[in-house]
Coordinates of C-alpha atoms in Angstrom, one line a residue:
X1 CA 113.5 73.1 101.4
X2 CA 112.4 72.3 105.2
X3 CA 110.6 74.3 107.3
X4 CA 113.4 75.6 109.7
X5 CA 114.7 78.7 111.4
X6 CA 118.7 79.3 110.5
X7 CA 120.8 81.8 111.6
X8 CA 122.6 83.0 108.7
X9 CA 125.4 84.8 110.5
X10 CA 126.3 81.3 111.9
X11 CA 124.5 78.5 109.6
X12 CA 122.8 77.3 113.0
X13 CA 119.5 75.2 112.9
X14 CA 117.4 77.0 115.8
X15 CA 114.6 75.0 115.4
X16 CA 112.5 73.0 112.4
X17 CA 109.1 72.4 112.0
X18 CA 106.8 70.3 110.9
X19 CA 104.7 70.7 107.9
X20 CA 100.8 70.6 108.2
X21 CA 99.1 67.2 107.2
X22 CA 96.3 67.6 104.8
X23 CA 93.5 67.3 107.5
X24 CA 94.9 70.4 109.3
X25 CA 94.9 72.2 105.9
X26 CA 91.4 71.2 105.1
X27 CA 90.4 72.6 108.8
X28 CA 92.1 75.6 107.9
X29 CA 90.4 76.1 104.7
X30 CA 87.0 75.3 105.8
X31 CA 87.6 77.4 109.0
X32 CA 88.2 80.7 106.5
X33 CA 85.7 80.3 104.2
X34 CA 83.0 79.7 107.8
X35 CA 84.9 83.1 109.0
X36 CA 84.8 85.1 105.9
X37 CA 80.4 84.7 106.0
X38 CA 80.5 86.6 109.2
X39 CA 83.9 88.8 108.8
X40 CA 82.6 90.6 105.5
X41 CA 79.8 92.2 107.5
X42 CA 81.6 93.7 110.0
X43 CA 82.3 97.1 110.0
X44 CA 85.0 99.5 109.0
X45 CA 85.3 101.1 112.6
X46 CA 85.3 97.1 114.2
X47 CA 88.0 96.0 111.6
X48 CA 89.7 99.4 112.3
X49 CA 90.0 98.6 115.9
X50 CA 91.3 95.2 115.2
X51 CA 94.3 96.9 113.3
X52 CA 94.5 99.8 115.3
X53 CA 95.3 97.1 118.4
X54 CA 97.8 95.0 116.1
X55 CA 99.4 97.7 115.6
X56 CA 99.8 98.7 119.8
X57 CA 100.7 95.4 119.7
X58 CA 103.7 95.5 117.6
X59 CA 104.8 98.5 118.9
X60 CA 105.3 96.8 122.3
X61 CA 106.7 93.9 120.5
X62 CA 109.1 95.4 118.7
X63 CA 112.6 94.8 120.0
X64 CA 111.8 91.1 120.3
X65 CA 110.1 91.1 116.8
X66 CA 113.2 92.8 115.1
X67 CA 115.5 90.2 116.9
X68 CA 113.2 87.7 115.5
X69 CA 113.8 88.8 111.9
X70 CA 117.5 89.4 112.3
X71 CA 117.8 85.4 113.5
X72 CA 116.0 83.9 110.9
X73 CA 116.9 86.0 107.6
X74 CA 120.4 88.3 108.7
X75 CA 118.8 92.2 108.5
X76 CA 121.0 93.8 110.6
X77 CA 118.9 94.8 113.7
X78 CA 118.6 98.7 113.1
X79 CA 116.5 97.9 110.0
X80 CA 115.3 95.2 111.9
X81 CA 113.7 97.4 114.0
X82 CA 112.3 99.9 111.2
X83 CA 110.7 97.2 109.4
X84 CA 108.6 96.5 112.2
X85 CA 107.8 100.0 112.9
X86 CA 106.6 100.6 109.3
X87 CA 104.0 97.6 109.8
X88 CA 102.6 99.0 112.2
X89 CA 102.3 102.4 110.4
X90 CA 100.6 101.1 108.0
X91 CA 98.3 99.0 109.5
X92 CA 97.3 102.3 111.2
X93 CA 97.1 104.2 107.8
X94 CA 95.0 101.5 106.4
X95 CA 92.6 101.7 109.9
X96 CA 92.3 105.1 108.9
X97 CA 91.8 105.4 105.6
X98 CA 89.9 102.0 104.3
X99 CA 86.6 103.2 104.6
X100 CA 87.2 106.3 102.6
X101 CA 89.2 104.1 99.8
X102 CA 85.9 101.6 99.4
X103 CA 83.1 104.3 99.7
X104 CA 80.5 104.1 97.0
X105 CA 81.1 105.9 93.9
X106 CA 78.5 108.1 92.6
X107 CA 79.0 108.5 88.1
X108 CA 77.9 111.8 86.7
X109 CA 74.3 112.5 86.7
X110 CA 74.6 113.2 83.1
X111 CA 75.6 109.4 82.2
X112 CA 72.9 108.2 85.0
X113 CA 70.2 109.6 83.3
X114 CA 71.8 108.7 80.1
X115 CA 71.3 104.8 81.3
X116 CA 67.9 105.2 81.9
X117 CA 68.4 104.6 85.6
X118 CA 67.5 106.6 88.9
X119 CA 70.6 106.1 90.5
X120 CA 73.7 104.1 89.9
X121 CA 76.5 103.1 92.8
X122 CA 79.8 101.5 92.3
X123 CA 80.5 99.4 95.5
X124 CA 83.3 97.4 96.7
X125 CA 82.9 94.3 98.4
X126 CA 85.2 91.5 99.7
X127 CA 86.1 88.7 97.2
X128 CA 86.7 85.7 100.3
X129 CA 89.7 84.1 101.5
X130 CA 93.0 85.2 99.6
X131 CA 95.9 83.3 99.6
X132 CA 99.3 85.2 99.6
X133 CA 102.8 83.5 99.1
X134 CA 105.2 85.6 101.0
X135 CA 109.2 86.0 100.6
X136 CA 111.8 86.3 103.2
X137 CA 113.6 89.1 103.0
X138 CA 110.5 91.4 104.4
X139 CA 109.2 88.6 106.3
X140 CA 106.9 91.1 108.2
X141 CA 106.4 93.8 106.4
X142 CA 105.4 91.8 102.6
X143 CA 102.8 90.3 104.4
X144 CA 101.5 93.2 106.5
X145 CA 101.4 95.3 102.7
X146 CA 98.9 93.0 102.0
X147 CA 96.8 91.9 105.3
X148 CA 96.3 95.1 106.5
X149 CA 94.0 96.6 102.8
X150 CA 92.9 92.9 102.5
X151 CA 91.5 92.5 106.0
X152 CA 90.0 95.9 106.3
X153 CA 88.5 95.4 102.8
X154 CA 86.3 92.7 104.8
X155 CA 88.4 89.5 103.2
X156 CA 90.5 86.8 105.2
X157 CA 94.0 86.1 104.7
X158 CA 95.8 82.3 104.3
X159 CA 99.9 82.9 104.1
X160 CA 102.1 80.5 102.8
X161 CA 105.6 82.1 103.9
X162 CA 109.1 81.3 102.8
X163 CA 110.0 78.1 104.3
X164 CA 113.3 79.6 106.2
X165 CA 110.6 82.3 108.3
X166 CA 108.6 80.0 110.2
X167 CA 108.9 81.9 113.6
X168 CA 107.6 85.2 111.6
X169 CA 105.1 83.2 110.0
X170 CA 103.6 82.4 113.1
X171 CA 104.1 85.0 114.8
X172 CA 102.0 86.8 112.5
X173 CA 98.7 84.8 113.3
X174 CA 99.4 85.3 116.9
X175 CA 99.6 88.8 116.7
X176 CA 96.2 89.2 115.0
X177 CA 95.3 86.4 116.9
X178 CA 95.5 88.4 120.0
X179 CA 94.2 91.5 118.3
X180 CA 91.1 90.3 119.0
X181 CA 90.6 89.2 115.3
X182 CA 87.8 86.2 115.0
X183 CA 89.7 82.9 114.2
X184 CA 90.1 82.0 110.7
X185 CA 90.6 85.9 110.2
X186 CA 94.0 85.4 109.2
X187 CA 95.6 82.4 109.4
X188 CA 99.5 80.6 108.8
X189 CA 99.9 77.6 106.7
X190 CA 102.8 75.1 107.3
X191 CA 103.4 73.9 104.2
X192 CA 105.9 73.5 101.5
X193 CA 105.7 74.8 98.2
X194 CA 104.5 72.2 96.3
X195 CA 101.0 72.5 98.3
X196 CA 100.4 76.3 97.0
X197 CA 99.1 74.8 93.5
X198 CA 96.0 72.4 95.7
X199 CA 95.3 75.6 97.4
X200 CA 95.2 77.4 94.6
X201 CA 93.1 74.7 92.8
X202 CA 90.3 74.9 95.6
X203 CA 86.7 77.0 95.5
X204 CA 86.9 78.4 98.6
X205 CA 90.1 80.7 97.8
X206 CA 88.9 83.2 95.6
X207 CA 92.2 85.1 94.7
X208 CA 96.3 85.2 95.5
X209 CA 98.9 87.6 95.9
X210 CA 102.5 86.5 95.2
X211 CA 106.2 88.7 96.1
X212 CA 108.5 86.3 95.4
X213 CA 111.1 84.7 92.2
X214 CA 109.9 85.2 88.6
X215 CA 109.2 80.7 88.5
X216 CA 107.0 81.7 91.7
X217 CA 105.2 83.8 89.7
X218 CA 104.5 82.1 86.8
X219 CA 103.7 79.1 88.5
X220 CA 100.8 80.7 90.9
X221 CA 100.0 82.8 87.7
X222 CA 99.5 79.7 85.7
X223 CA 97.5 77.3 88.1
X224 CA 95.2 81.0 89.1
X225 CA 94.5 81.5 85.1
X226 CA 93.4 77.9 84.9
X227 CA 91.0 78.6 87.5
X228 CA 90.2 81.8 86.7
X229 CA 91.3 83.8 89.6
X230 CA 92.7 87.3 90.3
X231 CA 96.2 87.6 91.2
X232 CA 98.8 90.4 92.2
X233 CA 102.7 89.4 91.4
X234 CA 105.4 91.5 92.7
X235 CA 108.3 90.0 91.3
X236 CA 112.4 90.4 90.5
X237 CA 114.0 93.7 90.0
X238 CA 117.3 95.0 88.5
X239 CA 116.5 98.9 89.2
X240 CA 118.3 101.7 87.4
X241 CA 120.2 104.3 89.3
X242 CA 120.9 106.9 86.4
X243 CA 122.9 109.5 87.5
X244 CA 123.0 113.0 85.0
X245 CA 125.5 116.0 85.4
X246 CA 123.1 118.3 87.0
X247 CA 123.0 115.8 89.9
X248 CA 124.2 116.8 93.3
X249 CA 126.9 114.1 93.2
X250 CA 127.6 114.3 96.5
X251 CA 124.1 113.6 98.1
X252 CA 123.7 111.2 94.9
X253 CA 126.5 109.0 95.7
X254 CA 125.2 109.1 99.6
X255 CA 122.1 107.5 98.8
X256 CA 123.3 105.2 95.9
X257 CA 125.0 103.2 98.5
X258 CA 122.2 102.9 101.2
X259 CA 119.9 101.9 98.0
X260 CA 122.3 99.1 96.7
X261 CA 122.9 97.5 100.6
X262 CA 119.4 98.0 102.1
X263 CA 118.5 94.7 103.7
X264 CA 121.9 93.4 103.0
X265 CA 121.4 94.2 98.9
X266 CA 118.2 92.0 99.3
X267 CA 115.6 94.3 98.6
X268 CA 113.5 93.5 94.6
X269 CA 113.5 97.5 94.6
X270 CA 117.3 98.3 95.4
X271 CA 119.1 99.9 93.2
X272 CA 121.0 97.5 91.3
X273 CA 122.5 99.1 88.4
X274 CA 124.3 102.3 88.5
X275 CA 124.1 104.3 84.9
X276 CA 125.9 107.6 85.2
X277 CA 126.7 110.0 82.4
X278 CA 130.4 110.1 81.1
X279 CA 130.8 114.3 82.3
X280 CA 130.3 112.6 85.7
X281 CA 130.9 109.1 85.7
X282 CA 134.4 109.5 87.2
X283 CA 133.7 111.5 90.3
X284 CA 130.1 109.5 91.4
X285 CA 132.4 106.2 90.4
X286 CA 134.9 107.6 93.2
X287 CA 132.0 108.9 95.8
X288 CA 130.3 105.8 95.3
X289 CA 133.0 103.4 95.6
X290 CA 134.7 105.0 98.5
X291 CA 131.1 104.7 100.5
X292 CA 130.9 100.9 99.7
X293 CA 134.4 100.3 101.0
X294 CA 133.3 102.4 104.1
X295 CA 130.5 100.2 105.5
X296 CA 130.8 97.5 108.2
X297 CA 130.3 93.8 107.3
X298 CA 129.5 92.2 110.8
X299 CA 127.3 90.7 113.5
X300 CA 123.4 91.6 112.3
X301 CA 123.0 91.6 116.0
X302 CA 125.4 94.3 116.2
X303 CA 123.8 98.2 116.0
X304 CA 127.0 99.2 114.4
X305 CA 126.6 96.1 111.5
X306 CA 125.7 98.1 107.6
X307 CA 125.8 95.0 106.0
X308 CA 125.1 91.7 107.3
X309 CA 125.0 87.7 105.7
X310 CA 123.2 87.1 103.0
X311 CA 119.6 84.7 104.1
X312 CA 121.1 81.6 102.3
X313 CA 123.6 79.9 101.3
X314 CA 122.4 79.3 97.9
X315 CA 122.0 83.0 98.0
X316 CA 125.3 84.0 99.2
X317 CA 126.8 81.0 96.2
X318 CA 123.9 82.5 93.7
X319 CA 125.7 86.2 93.9
X320 CA 128.9 85.1 94.2
X321 CA 128.6 82.9 91.0
X322 CA 126.9 86.5 89.1
X323 CA 130.2 87.8 89.8
X324 CA 132.3 85.6 89.1
X325 CA 130.9 85.2 86.1
X326 CA 131.1 89.2 85.1
X327 CA 134.7 89.1 86.3
X328 CA 136.0 85.9 84.0
X329 CA 134.0 88.1 81.2
X330 CA 135.6 90.9 81.6
X331 CA 134.3 93.3 84.5
X332 CA 136.8 94.6 86.8
X333 CA 135.7 94.7 90.7
X334 CA 136.4 98.4 92.0
X335 CA 135.8 96.8 95.4
X336 CA 135.0 93.5 96.8
X337 CA 134.2 90.9 94.0
X338 CA 135.7 88.1 96.6
X339 CA 133.6 85.8 99.4
X340 CA 134.4 86.8 102.8
X341 CA 136.6 84.4 104.6
X342 CA 137.1 85.1 108.6
X343 CA 136.7 82.6 111.3
X344 CA 135.0 85.6 113.2
X345 CA 132.7 85.4 109.9
X346 CA 131.2 82.3 109.9
X347 CA 127.9 82.7 107.9
X348 CA 126.7 83.2 104.8
X349 CA 128.4 86.6 104.1
X350 CA 129.8 88.7 101.0
X351 CA 131.2 91.7 100.9
X352 CA 129.7 95.6 99.3
X353 CA 131.3 94.6 95.3
X354 CA 131.0 97.4 92.5
X355 CA 131.6 96.1 89.3
X356 CA 132.4 98.0 86.1
X357 CA 132.9 97.2 82.3
X358 CA 129.6 95.5 82.4
X359 CA 128.7 94.3 79.5
X360 CA 124.9 92.7 78.2
X361 CA 126.8 89.2 77.6
X362 CA 127.0 88.9 81.0
X363 CA 124.6 86.8 83.4
X364 CA 124.5 89.8 85.9
X365 CA 123.6 92.5 83.2
X366 CA 120.1 90.3 82.7
X367 CA 119.6 88.6 86.1
X368 CA 118.4 90.0 89.3
X369 CA 121.8 90.4 91.9
X370 CA 120.1 89.9 95.2
X371 CA 123.0 91.0 97.5
X372 CA 125.3 93.7 97.8
X373 CA 126.8 93.9 94.3
X374 CA 126.4 96.7 92.1
X375 CA 127.2 97.0 88.7
X376 CA 128.6 100.8 87.2
X377 CA 127.9 101.1 83.2
X378 CA 129.0 104.6 81.2
X379 CA 126.3 106.4 79.2
X380 CA 127.5 109.1 76.6
X381 CA 124.2 111.1 77.1
X382 CA 120.7 110.5 78.2
X383 CA 119.7 108.7 75.2
X384 CA 122.3 105.9 75.9
X385 CA 121.2 106.4 80.1
X386 CA 117.4 105.5 78.9
X387 CA 118.4 102.7 77.1
X388 CA 120.7 101.4 79.1
X389 CA 118.1 101.3 82.2
X390 CA 115.4 99.8 79.9
X391 CA 117.4 97.0 78.4
X392 CA 116.4 95.2 81.5
X393 CA 113.7 92.1 81.9
X394 CA 112.3 93.8 85.2
X395 CA 110.7 96.7 85.3
X396 CA 109.8 97.2 89.2
X397 CA 110.9 101.1 90.1
X398 CA 113.8 103.6 89.0
X399 CA 115.8 106.2 90.1
X400 CA 117.5 109.3 88.1
X401 CA 119.1 112.2 89.2
X402 CA 119.3 115.4 88.1
X403 CA 118.5 119.1 88.3
X404 CA 117.2 119.6 85.2
X405 CA 113.5 119.1 84.7
X406 CA 113.3 118.2 80.6
X407 CA 115.6 115.0 82.1
X408 CA 113.0 114.5 85.0
X409 CA 110.0 114.6 81.8
X410 CA 111.8 111.8 79.4
X411 CA 112.6 109.8 82.4
X412 CA 109.0 110.0 83.2
X413 CA 107.8 109.6 79.5
X414 CA 110.5 107.0 78.8
X415 CA 111.0 105.0 81.9
X416 CA 110.0 101.3 81.4
X417 CA 109.3 100.8 85.6
X418 CA 106.2 100.7 88.0
X419 CA 107.7 104.1 89.7
X420 CA 110.5 106.9 88.8
X421 CA 112.3 108.1 91.5
X422 CA 113.7 111.6 91.0
X423 CA 117.2 112.4 93.6
X424 CA 115.5 109.7 96.2
X425 CA 115.9 106.6 97.1
X426 CA 112.8 103.9 95.9
X427 CA 110.6 103.2 99.1
X428 CA 107.1 101.7 99.6
X429 CA 104.5 104.0 101.8
X430 CA 100.8 103.1 102.3
X431 CA 99.6 106.3 100.6
X432 CA 101.5 105.1 97.0
X433 CA 100.7 102.3 95.0
X434 CA 103.5 99.8 94.6
X435 CA 104.1 97.7 91.4
X436 CA 106.2 97.0 88.3
X437 CA 105.6 95.9 84.6
X438 CA 107.5 93.3 81.9
X439 CA 108.7 90.3 84.5
X440 CA 108.5 92.4 87.2
X441 CA 104.6 91.5 87.5
X442 CA 101.2 92.9 87.6
X443 CA 98.4 94.7 89.7
X444 CA 99.2 96.9 92.8
X445 CA 99.6 97.0 96.4
X446 CA 99.0 99.6 98.7
X447 CA 96.9 103.1 98.4
X448 CA 93.8 102.8 97.4
X449 CA 95.0 101.2 93.9
X450 CA 96.2 98.1 96.3
X451 CA 93.3 98.1 98.5
X452 CA 90.8 97.5 95.3
X453 CA 92.3 95.1 93.5
X454 CA 91.1 91.7 96.0
X455 CA 87.2 93.2 96.0
X456 CA 84.2 92.5 93.6
X457 CA 83.6 96.1 92.1
X458 CA 79.8 95.8 91.6
X459 CA 77.5 98.3 89.8
X460 CA 74.2 98.6 91.2
X461 CA 71.5 100.3 89.0
X462 CA 68.2 101.6 90.1
X463 CA 65.6 101.5 87.5
X464 CA 62.1 103.4 88.0

């Protein structure tokens, strides 16, 4: 894939970029290694000052940065501004909390005495240059949720961004430069995917994090495993949204619409499989389909647009293939189900779609639908709802709607997912750990768990 900014609203190529050559890549790796030697000795106060300045710059840039996101990947402009603001908040959160999260830990005195030590401490130290392989769907947020904790821990960052968001990638490097970060503290590598393996095998790179597809995760994990390097992977998701008889159906249906079409449906943590108890199936379905039909599809720069184009023609075609396969195999489209063909929408648009009658044999049951297409399932009881919810290779997040505490306990106990959201939509926040199980990956981002992923957890033992 060429490194280029292509406006998904009309297919126009706005700019192409030359990939870095081997000489420039080598220079940047040397710079990262050299910068780490000094940056790792900086104080938390110094690092916090850099992140606060970067957050202030983001706030100042919010309008231009939002337009950049919308132009590169089609995010509705209101959502783009929200993403910029979320990044600024996350940088401030880590700037204010990192020192406490990484404070030395003192084991229990009884354990210290039993070990024969006078004192034992557990200290968190940075690892070094960390490679981040990042996706296009949240081109600022995905990077910041890695960069903020990594930089506050004393690591330095190397970003290999998705090839269709190069402007955002270069903007991020410039943002940290303008904030006063040392040269080499955060660098964007304009390279193709084929060069990732080479960088992972370089001894100067100490760890890697990837958010993206399952095949990309497998490749990074394999190379990093061979080199015995730490990795964190956040891969796909096909999150269940379970509605039980005691749920507030009006609220559940309203949130279900937003949960499915946020970011034009291109979110790993978007609810995708809607599993509804038979007692409320018809009532919920009517509300949900009505809400999906009411969404406004259009120019993502328009403030009134709810759903913009998919980020790429291939992405639109992939979603279309999943829906077509389901329809051929007996599913019913309660709304949508066919590509939008309107002259005023020449880009890669697909309508909000709800499919009923989905079975295990259909591809859309097993694969992640990355776009505004929802699948509906009828569950005869709570046991069947749990079985359907867990009948997926993915396990990123999950949602359950109920007013019964016993139902909540059951789903928290049995759900195969990294998160369980009760009567609410899955979202990420810097204070809470984020990540999945099964083929959704491993490791955690955000919170204290996330900042410690790329630390050398060091036991310091003092004898007599």
